Short mmCIF file of C-alpha atoms in Angstrom, two decimals:
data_model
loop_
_atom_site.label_atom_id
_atom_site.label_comp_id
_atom_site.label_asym_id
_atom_site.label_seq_id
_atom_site.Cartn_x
_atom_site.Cartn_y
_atom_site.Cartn_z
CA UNK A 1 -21.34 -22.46 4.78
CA UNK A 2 -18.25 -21.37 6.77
CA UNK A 3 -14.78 -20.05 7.34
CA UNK A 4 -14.14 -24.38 5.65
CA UNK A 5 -16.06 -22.88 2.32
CA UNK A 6 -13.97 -19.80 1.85
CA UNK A 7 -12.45 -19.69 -1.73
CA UNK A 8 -9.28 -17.50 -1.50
CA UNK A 9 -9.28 -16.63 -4.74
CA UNK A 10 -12.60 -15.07 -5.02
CA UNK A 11 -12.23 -11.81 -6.37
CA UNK A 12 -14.97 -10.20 -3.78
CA UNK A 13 -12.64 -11.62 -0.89
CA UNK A 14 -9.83 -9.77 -2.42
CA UNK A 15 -11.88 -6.21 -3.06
CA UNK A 16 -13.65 -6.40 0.60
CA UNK A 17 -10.18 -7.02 2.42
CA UNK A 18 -8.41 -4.18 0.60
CA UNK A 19 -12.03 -1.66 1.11
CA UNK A 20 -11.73 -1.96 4.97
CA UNK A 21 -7.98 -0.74 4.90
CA UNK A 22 -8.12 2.32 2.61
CA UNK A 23 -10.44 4.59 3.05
CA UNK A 24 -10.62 6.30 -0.60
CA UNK A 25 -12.08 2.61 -0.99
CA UNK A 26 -14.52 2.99 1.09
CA UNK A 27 -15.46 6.49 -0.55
CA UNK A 28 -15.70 4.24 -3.75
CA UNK A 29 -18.23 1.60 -2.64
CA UNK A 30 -20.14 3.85 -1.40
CA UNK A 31 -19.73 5.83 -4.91
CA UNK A 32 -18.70 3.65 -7.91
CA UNK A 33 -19.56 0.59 -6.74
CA UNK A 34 -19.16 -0.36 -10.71
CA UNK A 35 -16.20 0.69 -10.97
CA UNK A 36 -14.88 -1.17 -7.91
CA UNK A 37 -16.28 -4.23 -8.67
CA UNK A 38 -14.64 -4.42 -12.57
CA UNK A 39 -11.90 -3.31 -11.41
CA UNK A 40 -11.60 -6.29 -9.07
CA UNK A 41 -12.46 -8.30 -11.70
CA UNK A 42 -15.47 -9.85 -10.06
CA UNK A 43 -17.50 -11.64 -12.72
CA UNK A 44 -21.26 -11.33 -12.94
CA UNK A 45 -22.09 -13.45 -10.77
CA UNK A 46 -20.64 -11.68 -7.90
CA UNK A 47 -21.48 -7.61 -9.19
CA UNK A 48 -25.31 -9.14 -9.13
CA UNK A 49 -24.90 -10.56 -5.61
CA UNK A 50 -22.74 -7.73 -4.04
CA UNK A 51 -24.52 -4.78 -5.77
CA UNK A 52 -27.79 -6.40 -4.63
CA UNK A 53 -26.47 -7.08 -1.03
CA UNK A 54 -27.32 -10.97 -1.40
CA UNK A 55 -25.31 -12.31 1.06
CA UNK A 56 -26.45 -15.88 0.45
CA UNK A 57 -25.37 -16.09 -2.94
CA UNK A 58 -21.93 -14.08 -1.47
CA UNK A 59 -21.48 -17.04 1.37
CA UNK A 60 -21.82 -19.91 -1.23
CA UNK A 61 -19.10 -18.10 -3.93
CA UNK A 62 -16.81 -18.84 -1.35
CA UNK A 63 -16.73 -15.26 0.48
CA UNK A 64 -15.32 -15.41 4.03
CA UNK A 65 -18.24 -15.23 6.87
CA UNK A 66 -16.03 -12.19 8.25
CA UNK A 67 -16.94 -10.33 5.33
CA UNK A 68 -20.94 -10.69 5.19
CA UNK A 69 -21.91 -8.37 7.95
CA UNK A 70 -18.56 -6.35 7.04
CA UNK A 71 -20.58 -5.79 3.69
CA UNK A 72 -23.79 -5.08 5.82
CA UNK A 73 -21.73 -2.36 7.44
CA UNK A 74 -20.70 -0.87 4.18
CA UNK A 75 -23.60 -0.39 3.18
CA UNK A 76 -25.23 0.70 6.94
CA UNK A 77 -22.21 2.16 8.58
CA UNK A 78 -20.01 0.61 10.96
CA UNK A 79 -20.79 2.38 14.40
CA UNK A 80 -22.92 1.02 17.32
CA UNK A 81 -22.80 -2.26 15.79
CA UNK A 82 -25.89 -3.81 18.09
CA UNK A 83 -28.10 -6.83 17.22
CA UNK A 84 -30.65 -4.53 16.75
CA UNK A 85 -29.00 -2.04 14.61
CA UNK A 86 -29.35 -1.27 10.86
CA UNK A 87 -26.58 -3.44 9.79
CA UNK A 88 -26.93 -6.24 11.86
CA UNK A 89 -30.36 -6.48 10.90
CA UNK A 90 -29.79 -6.03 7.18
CA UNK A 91 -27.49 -9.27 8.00
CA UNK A 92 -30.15 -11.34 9.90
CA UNK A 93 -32.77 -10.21 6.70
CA UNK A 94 -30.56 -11.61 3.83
CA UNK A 95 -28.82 -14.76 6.04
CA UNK A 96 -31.68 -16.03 8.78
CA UNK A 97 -34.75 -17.89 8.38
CA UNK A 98 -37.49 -15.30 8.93
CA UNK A 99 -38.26 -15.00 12.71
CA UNK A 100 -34.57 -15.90 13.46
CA UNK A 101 -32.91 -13.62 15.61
CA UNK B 1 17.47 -13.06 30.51
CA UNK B 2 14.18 -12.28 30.18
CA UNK B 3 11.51 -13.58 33.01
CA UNK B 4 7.57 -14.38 31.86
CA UNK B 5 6.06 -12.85 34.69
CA UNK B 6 2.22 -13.47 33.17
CA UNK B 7 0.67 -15.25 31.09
CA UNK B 8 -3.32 -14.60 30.41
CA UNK B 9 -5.81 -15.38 27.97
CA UNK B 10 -9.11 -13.20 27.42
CA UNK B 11 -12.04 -12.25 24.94
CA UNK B 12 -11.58 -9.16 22.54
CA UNK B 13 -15.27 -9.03 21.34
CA UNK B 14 -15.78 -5.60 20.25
CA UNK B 15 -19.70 -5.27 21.86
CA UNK B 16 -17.36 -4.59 25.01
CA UNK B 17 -17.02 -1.45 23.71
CA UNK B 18 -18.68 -0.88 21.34
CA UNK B 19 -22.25 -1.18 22.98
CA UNK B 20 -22.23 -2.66 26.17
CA UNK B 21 -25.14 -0.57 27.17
CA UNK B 22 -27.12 -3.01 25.21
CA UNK B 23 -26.45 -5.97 27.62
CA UNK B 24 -28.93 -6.32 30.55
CA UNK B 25 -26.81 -4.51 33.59
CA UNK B 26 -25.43 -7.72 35.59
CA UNK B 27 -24.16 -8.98 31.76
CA UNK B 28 -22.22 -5.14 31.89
CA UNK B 29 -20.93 -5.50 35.48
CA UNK B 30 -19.76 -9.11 35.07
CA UNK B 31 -17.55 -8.17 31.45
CA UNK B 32 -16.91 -4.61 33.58
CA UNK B 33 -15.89 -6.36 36.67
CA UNK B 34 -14.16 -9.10 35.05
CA UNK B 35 -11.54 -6.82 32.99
CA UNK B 36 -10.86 -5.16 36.02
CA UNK B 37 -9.88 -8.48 37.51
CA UNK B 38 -7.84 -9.29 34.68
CA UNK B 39 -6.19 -5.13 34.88
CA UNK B 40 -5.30 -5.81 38.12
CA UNK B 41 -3.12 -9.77 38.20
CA UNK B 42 -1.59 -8.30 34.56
CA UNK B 43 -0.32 -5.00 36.59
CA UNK B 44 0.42 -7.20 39.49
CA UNK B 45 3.18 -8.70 38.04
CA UNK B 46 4.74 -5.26 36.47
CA UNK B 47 5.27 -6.50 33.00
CA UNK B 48 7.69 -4.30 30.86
CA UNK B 49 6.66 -5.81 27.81
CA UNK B 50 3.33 -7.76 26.18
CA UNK B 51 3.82 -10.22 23.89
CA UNK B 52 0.34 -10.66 22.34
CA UNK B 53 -1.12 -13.58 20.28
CA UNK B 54 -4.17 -12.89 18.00
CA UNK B 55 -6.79 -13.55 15.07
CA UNK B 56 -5.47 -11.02 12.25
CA UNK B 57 -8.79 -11.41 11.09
CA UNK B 58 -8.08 -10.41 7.45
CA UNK B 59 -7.19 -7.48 7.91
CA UNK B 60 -3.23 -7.80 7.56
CA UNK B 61 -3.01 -11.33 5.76
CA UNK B 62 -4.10 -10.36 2.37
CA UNK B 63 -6.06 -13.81 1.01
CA UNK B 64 -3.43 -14.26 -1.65
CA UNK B 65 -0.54 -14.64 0.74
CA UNK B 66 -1.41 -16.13 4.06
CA UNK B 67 1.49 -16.70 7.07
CA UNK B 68 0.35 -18.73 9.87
CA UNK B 69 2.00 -15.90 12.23
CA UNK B 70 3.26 -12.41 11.59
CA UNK B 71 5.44 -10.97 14.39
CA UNK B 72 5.28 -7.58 14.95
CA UNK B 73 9.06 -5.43 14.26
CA UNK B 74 7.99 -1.84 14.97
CA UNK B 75 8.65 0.11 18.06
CA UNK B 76 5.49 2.34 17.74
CA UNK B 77 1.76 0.94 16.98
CA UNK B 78 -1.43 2.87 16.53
CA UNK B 79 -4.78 1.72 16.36
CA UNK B 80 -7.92 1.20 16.09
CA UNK B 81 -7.51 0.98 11.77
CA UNK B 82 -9.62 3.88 10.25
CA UNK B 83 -12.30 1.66 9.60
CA UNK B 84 -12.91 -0.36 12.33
CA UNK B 85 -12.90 2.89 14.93
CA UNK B 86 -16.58 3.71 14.98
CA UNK B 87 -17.26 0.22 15.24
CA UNK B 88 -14.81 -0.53 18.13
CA UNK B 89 -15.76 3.23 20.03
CA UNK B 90 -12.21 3.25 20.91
CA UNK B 91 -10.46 6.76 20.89
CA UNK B 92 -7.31 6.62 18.65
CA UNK B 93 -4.11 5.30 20.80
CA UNK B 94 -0.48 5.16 20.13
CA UNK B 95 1.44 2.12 21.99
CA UNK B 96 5.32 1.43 22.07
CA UNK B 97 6.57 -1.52 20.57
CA UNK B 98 9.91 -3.71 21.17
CA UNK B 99 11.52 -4.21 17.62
CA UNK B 100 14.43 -6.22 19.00
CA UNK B 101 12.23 -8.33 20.56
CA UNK B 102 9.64 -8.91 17.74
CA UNK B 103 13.21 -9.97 15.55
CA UNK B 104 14.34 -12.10 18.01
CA UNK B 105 11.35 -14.53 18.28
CA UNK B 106 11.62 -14.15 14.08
CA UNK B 107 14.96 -14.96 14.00
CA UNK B 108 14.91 -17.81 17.10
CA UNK B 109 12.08 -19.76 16.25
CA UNK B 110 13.00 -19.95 12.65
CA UNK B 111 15.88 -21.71 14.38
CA UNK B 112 13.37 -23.95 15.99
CA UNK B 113 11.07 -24.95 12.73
CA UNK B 114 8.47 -21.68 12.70
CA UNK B 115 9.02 -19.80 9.99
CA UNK B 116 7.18 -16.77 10.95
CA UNK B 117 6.60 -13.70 9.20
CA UNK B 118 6.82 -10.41 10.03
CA UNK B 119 5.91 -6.39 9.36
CA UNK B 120 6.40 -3.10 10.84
CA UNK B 121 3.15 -2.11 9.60
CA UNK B 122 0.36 -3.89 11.11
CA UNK B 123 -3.70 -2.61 11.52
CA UNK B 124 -5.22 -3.29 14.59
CA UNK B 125 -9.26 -3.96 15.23
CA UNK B 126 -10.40 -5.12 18.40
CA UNK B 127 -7.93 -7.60 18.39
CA UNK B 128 -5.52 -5.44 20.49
CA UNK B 129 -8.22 -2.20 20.75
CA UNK B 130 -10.34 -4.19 23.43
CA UNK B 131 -7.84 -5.47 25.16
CA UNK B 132 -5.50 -3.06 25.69
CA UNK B 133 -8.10 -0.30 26.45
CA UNK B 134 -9.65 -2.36 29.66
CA UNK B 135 -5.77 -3.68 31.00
CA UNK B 136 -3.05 -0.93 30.10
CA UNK B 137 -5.69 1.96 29.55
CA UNK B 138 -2.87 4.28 29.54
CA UNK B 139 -0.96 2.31 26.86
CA UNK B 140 2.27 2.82 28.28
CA UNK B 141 3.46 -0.95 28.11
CA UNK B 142 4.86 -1.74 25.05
CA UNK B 143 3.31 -4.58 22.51
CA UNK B 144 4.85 -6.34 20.29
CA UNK B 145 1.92 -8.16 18.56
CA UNK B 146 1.96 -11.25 16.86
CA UNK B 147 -1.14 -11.75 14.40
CA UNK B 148 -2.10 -15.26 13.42
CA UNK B 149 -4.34 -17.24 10.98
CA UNK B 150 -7.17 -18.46 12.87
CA UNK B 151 -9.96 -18.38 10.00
CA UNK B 152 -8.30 -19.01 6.74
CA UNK B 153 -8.16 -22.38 6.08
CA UNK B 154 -5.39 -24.27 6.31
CA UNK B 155 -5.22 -22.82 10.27
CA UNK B 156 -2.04 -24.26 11.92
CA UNK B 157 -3.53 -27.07 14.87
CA UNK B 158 -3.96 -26.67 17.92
CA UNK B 159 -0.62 -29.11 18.18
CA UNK B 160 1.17 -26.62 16.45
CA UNK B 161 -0.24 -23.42 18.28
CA UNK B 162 0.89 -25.53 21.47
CA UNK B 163 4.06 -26.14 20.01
CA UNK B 164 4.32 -22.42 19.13
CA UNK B 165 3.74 -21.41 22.24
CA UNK B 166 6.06 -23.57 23.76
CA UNK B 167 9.09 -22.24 21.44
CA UNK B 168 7.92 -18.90 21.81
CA UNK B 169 8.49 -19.29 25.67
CA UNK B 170 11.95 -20.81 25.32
CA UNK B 171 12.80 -17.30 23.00
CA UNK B 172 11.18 -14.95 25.31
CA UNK B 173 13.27 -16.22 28.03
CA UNK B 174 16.64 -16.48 25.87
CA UNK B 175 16.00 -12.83 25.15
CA UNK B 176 19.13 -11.44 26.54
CA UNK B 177 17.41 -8.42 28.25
CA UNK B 178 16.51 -8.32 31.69
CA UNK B 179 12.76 -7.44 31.03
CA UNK B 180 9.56 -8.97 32.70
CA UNK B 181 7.70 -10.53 29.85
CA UNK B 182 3.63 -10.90 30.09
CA UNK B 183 2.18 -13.12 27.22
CA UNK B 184 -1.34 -12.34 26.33
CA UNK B 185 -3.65 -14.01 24.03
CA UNK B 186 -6.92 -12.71 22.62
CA UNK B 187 -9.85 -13.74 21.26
CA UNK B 188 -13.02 -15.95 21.88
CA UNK B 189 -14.82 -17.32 23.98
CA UNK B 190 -17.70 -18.95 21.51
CA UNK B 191 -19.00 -16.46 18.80
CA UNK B 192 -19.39 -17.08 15.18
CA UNK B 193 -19.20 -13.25 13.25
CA UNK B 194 -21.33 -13.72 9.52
CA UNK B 195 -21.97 -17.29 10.62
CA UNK B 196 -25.08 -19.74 11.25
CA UNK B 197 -24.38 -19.11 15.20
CA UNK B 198 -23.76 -15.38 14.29
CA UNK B 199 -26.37 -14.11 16.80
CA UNK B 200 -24.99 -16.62 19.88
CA UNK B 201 -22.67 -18.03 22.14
CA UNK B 202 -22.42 -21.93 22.94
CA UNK B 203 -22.49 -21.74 27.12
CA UNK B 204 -21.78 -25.36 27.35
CA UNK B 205 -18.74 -25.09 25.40
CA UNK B 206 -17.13 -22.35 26.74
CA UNK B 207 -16.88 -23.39 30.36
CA UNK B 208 -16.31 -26.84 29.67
CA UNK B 209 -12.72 -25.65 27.52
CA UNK B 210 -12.45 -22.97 31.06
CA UNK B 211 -13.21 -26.38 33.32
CA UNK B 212 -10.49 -27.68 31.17
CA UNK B 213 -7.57 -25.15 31.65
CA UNK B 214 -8.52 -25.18 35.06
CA UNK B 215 -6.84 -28.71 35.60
CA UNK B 216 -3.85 -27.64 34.46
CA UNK B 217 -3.35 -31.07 32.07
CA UNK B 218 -2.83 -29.39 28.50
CA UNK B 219 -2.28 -33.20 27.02
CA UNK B 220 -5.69 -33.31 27.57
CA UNK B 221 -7.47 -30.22 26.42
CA UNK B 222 -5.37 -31.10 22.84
CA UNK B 223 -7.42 -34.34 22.82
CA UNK B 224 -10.72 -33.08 24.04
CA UNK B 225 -10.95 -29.37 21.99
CA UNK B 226 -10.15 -30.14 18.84
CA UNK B 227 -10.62 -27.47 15.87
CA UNK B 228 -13.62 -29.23 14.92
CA UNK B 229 -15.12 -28.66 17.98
CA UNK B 230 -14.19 -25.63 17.92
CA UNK B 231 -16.14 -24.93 14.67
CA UNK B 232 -19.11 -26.46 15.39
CA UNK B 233 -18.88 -23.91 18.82
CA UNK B 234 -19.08 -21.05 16.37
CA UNK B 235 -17.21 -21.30 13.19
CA UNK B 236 -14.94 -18.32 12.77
CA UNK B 237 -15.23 -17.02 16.07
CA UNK B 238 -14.34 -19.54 18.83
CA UNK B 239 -11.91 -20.79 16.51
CA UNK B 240 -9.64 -17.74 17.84
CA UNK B 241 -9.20 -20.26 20.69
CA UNK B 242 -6.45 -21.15 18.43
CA UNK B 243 -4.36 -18.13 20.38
CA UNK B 244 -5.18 -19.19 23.49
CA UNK B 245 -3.58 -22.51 23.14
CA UNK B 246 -0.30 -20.31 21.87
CA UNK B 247 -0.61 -19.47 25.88
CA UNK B 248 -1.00 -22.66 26.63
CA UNK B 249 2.13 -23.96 25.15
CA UNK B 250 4.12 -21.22 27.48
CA UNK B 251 2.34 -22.39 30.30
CA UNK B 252 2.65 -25.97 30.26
CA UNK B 253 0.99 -28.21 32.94
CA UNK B 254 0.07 -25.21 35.43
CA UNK B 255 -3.31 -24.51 36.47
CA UNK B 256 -5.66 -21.42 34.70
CA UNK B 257 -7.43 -19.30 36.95
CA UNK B 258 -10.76 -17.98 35.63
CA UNK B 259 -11.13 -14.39 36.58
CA UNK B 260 -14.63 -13.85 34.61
CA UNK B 261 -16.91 -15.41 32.24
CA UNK B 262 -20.38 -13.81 30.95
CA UNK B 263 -22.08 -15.39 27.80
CA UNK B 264 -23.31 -12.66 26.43
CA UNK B 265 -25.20 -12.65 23.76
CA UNK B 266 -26.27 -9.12 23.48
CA UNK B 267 -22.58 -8.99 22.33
CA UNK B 268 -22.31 -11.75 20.62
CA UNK B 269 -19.76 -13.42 22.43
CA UNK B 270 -18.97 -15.84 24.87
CA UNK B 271 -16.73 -12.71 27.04
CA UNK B 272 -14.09 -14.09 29.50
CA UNK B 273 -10.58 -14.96 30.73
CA UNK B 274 -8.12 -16.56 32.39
CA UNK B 275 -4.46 -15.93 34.12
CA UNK B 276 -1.98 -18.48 34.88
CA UNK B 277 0.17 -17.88 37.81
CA UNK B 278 3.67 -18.26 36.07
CA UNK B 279 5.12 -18.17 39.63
CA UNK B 280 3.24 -21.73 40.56
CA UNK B 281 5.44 -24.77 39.12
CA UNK B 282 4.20 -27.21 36.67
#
């Protein structure tokens, strides 16, 4: 899966691109996720996968490979973004074999 | 008429900023070093103006409506976007634009078969943040940034980001203002952000593509780098090479000069650049 597999028209591509440039957006991931994600229109599929932070099922929907960590730092915060930091790891836990770095 | 005094090429891999202290210490001098190489040929040559080339990396090109470039028509920028500034760990900056110049290459290369886009409202991420924070850390050279689509496919070629580059040349110096012109691209080396590679860089590709602008014969890096190679290097991340051969179009047959290169992958990025001395002939 890669930036070839993207499907444009996913409606979690469209939600996470307008989240990272608003940041009342941002306050509502982090508090009505629900809401968000019907408002986005994102069928079940994808509320299961985002609200559940299952990036594997996100990649093969057609979400852009930009946007996986981007989620992971949602949901861990976006600062001091080091391999071994909280959302870089919650990456490497959902996406890597375990014992990958 | 405008003169292009510089044209350089460099990595905008936010770890440079963001947490360098987590590279091993000759990984931090070399990226540390190697900016400060690339700081001093870019003030060398006194530019009045940058015209940048860079991965938008969705965060302007909503995925509903995608340009292959978006010229920048505002003569004041600020960045890092709200979002991306803990992440970056660069302070809020304000940077002069050049409107009539981000109009002219609109207007001129539509003349010339690009039919660009263009805003007055654009975000910046480390795209311009890196960059401009290790070679005009006092931001007083005006930008006039032009994002591009290097991970949404379809990307334009590398043909056509040569070709781009070439027309964009011919504009810059048919501006009729008598302004010293750098042209700076960013992004790469080899990285691959939320993909397979995501936690590497690909050594042997990066300095073979740097062995490659080295010899100055841009007929053959189009044959040899193709975006498929580029891909396999990384995916969405050294497919921002896609900029660099923007450059490479304005440069035509001269020679690059690597200032720095440190695979780093602590950052997760293949971190270096290149100059090309626009006063050498082709």
């Amino acid at each position: 899966m890669g930036i070839m597999d993207t499907d444009r028209t996913l409606p979690t591509n469209t939600l996470i691109f307008e989240v990272r440039r608003d940041r009342k957006l941002v306050e509502r991931f982090a508090n009505d996720l629900e809401g968000l994600m019907t408002q986005y229109g994102l069928s079940d599929v994808e509320k299961k996968a985002l609200r559940e932070i299952d990036l594997k099922t996100l990649a093969g929907l057609g979400l852009h490979p930009y946007f996986l960590p981007q989620v992971s730092r949602l949901f861990k915060g976006t600062g001091y973004n080091h391999n071994e930091s909280a959302a870089a790891r919650l990456y490497a836990s959902k996406m890597l074999a375990p014992g990958k770095t | 008429m405008a003169d292009i005094v510089s044209v350089l090429a460099l990595a905008h891999a936010p770890g440079a900023t963001g947490w360098l202290d987590k590279a091993p210490r000759h990984e931090q001098d070399g990226i540390i070093n190697g900016y400060a190489e690339m700081q001093k040929r870019l003030a060398a040559t006194n530019p009045d103006v940058i015209v940048g080339i860079a991965n938008d990396h969705l965060l302007n090109f909503h995925p509903a409506n995608v340009p292959d470039w978006c010229v920048g028509t505002s003569d004041h920028w600020e960045g890092p976007a709200e979002w991306f500034r803990d992440w970056v760990n660069v302070p809020h900056y304000e940077v002069a634009g050049n409107a009539g110049l981000g109009r002219t290459i609109v207007r001129e290369s539509g003349k010339r078969g690009f039919n660009l886009a263009f805003s007055d409202k654009l975000l910046f991420d480390d795209n311009w943040s890196v960059p401009l924070h290790f070679l005009t850390p006092r931001h007083d050279v005006p930008l006039v940034p032009i994002h591009m689509n290097c991970v949404l496919p379809p990307m334009p070629s590398t043909q056509r980001c040569y070709e781009f580059g070439q027309v964009l040349a011919d504009v810059v110096r048919a501006w009729p203002e008598k302004k010293r012109v750098a042209i700076m691209a960013t992004g790469g080396l080899s990285h691959d952000p939320g993909g397979p590679k995501y936690f590497g860089v690909d050594e042997p590709f990066d300095r073979g593509f740097l062995s490659l602008l080295n010899e100055g014969d841009p007929q053959k890096v189009l044959r040899e780098i193709t975006t498929g190679k580029m891909i396999a290097a990384g995916d969405g991340g050294t497919i921002e090479l896609l900029a660099w051969f923007v450059a490479l179009g304005a440069v035509g047959k001269r020679k690059a000069d690597t200032a720095f290169y440190v695979p780093s992958v602590p950052l997760r990025c293949g971190m270096g650049g290149v100059t090309w001395d626009m006063q050498s002939k082709e």
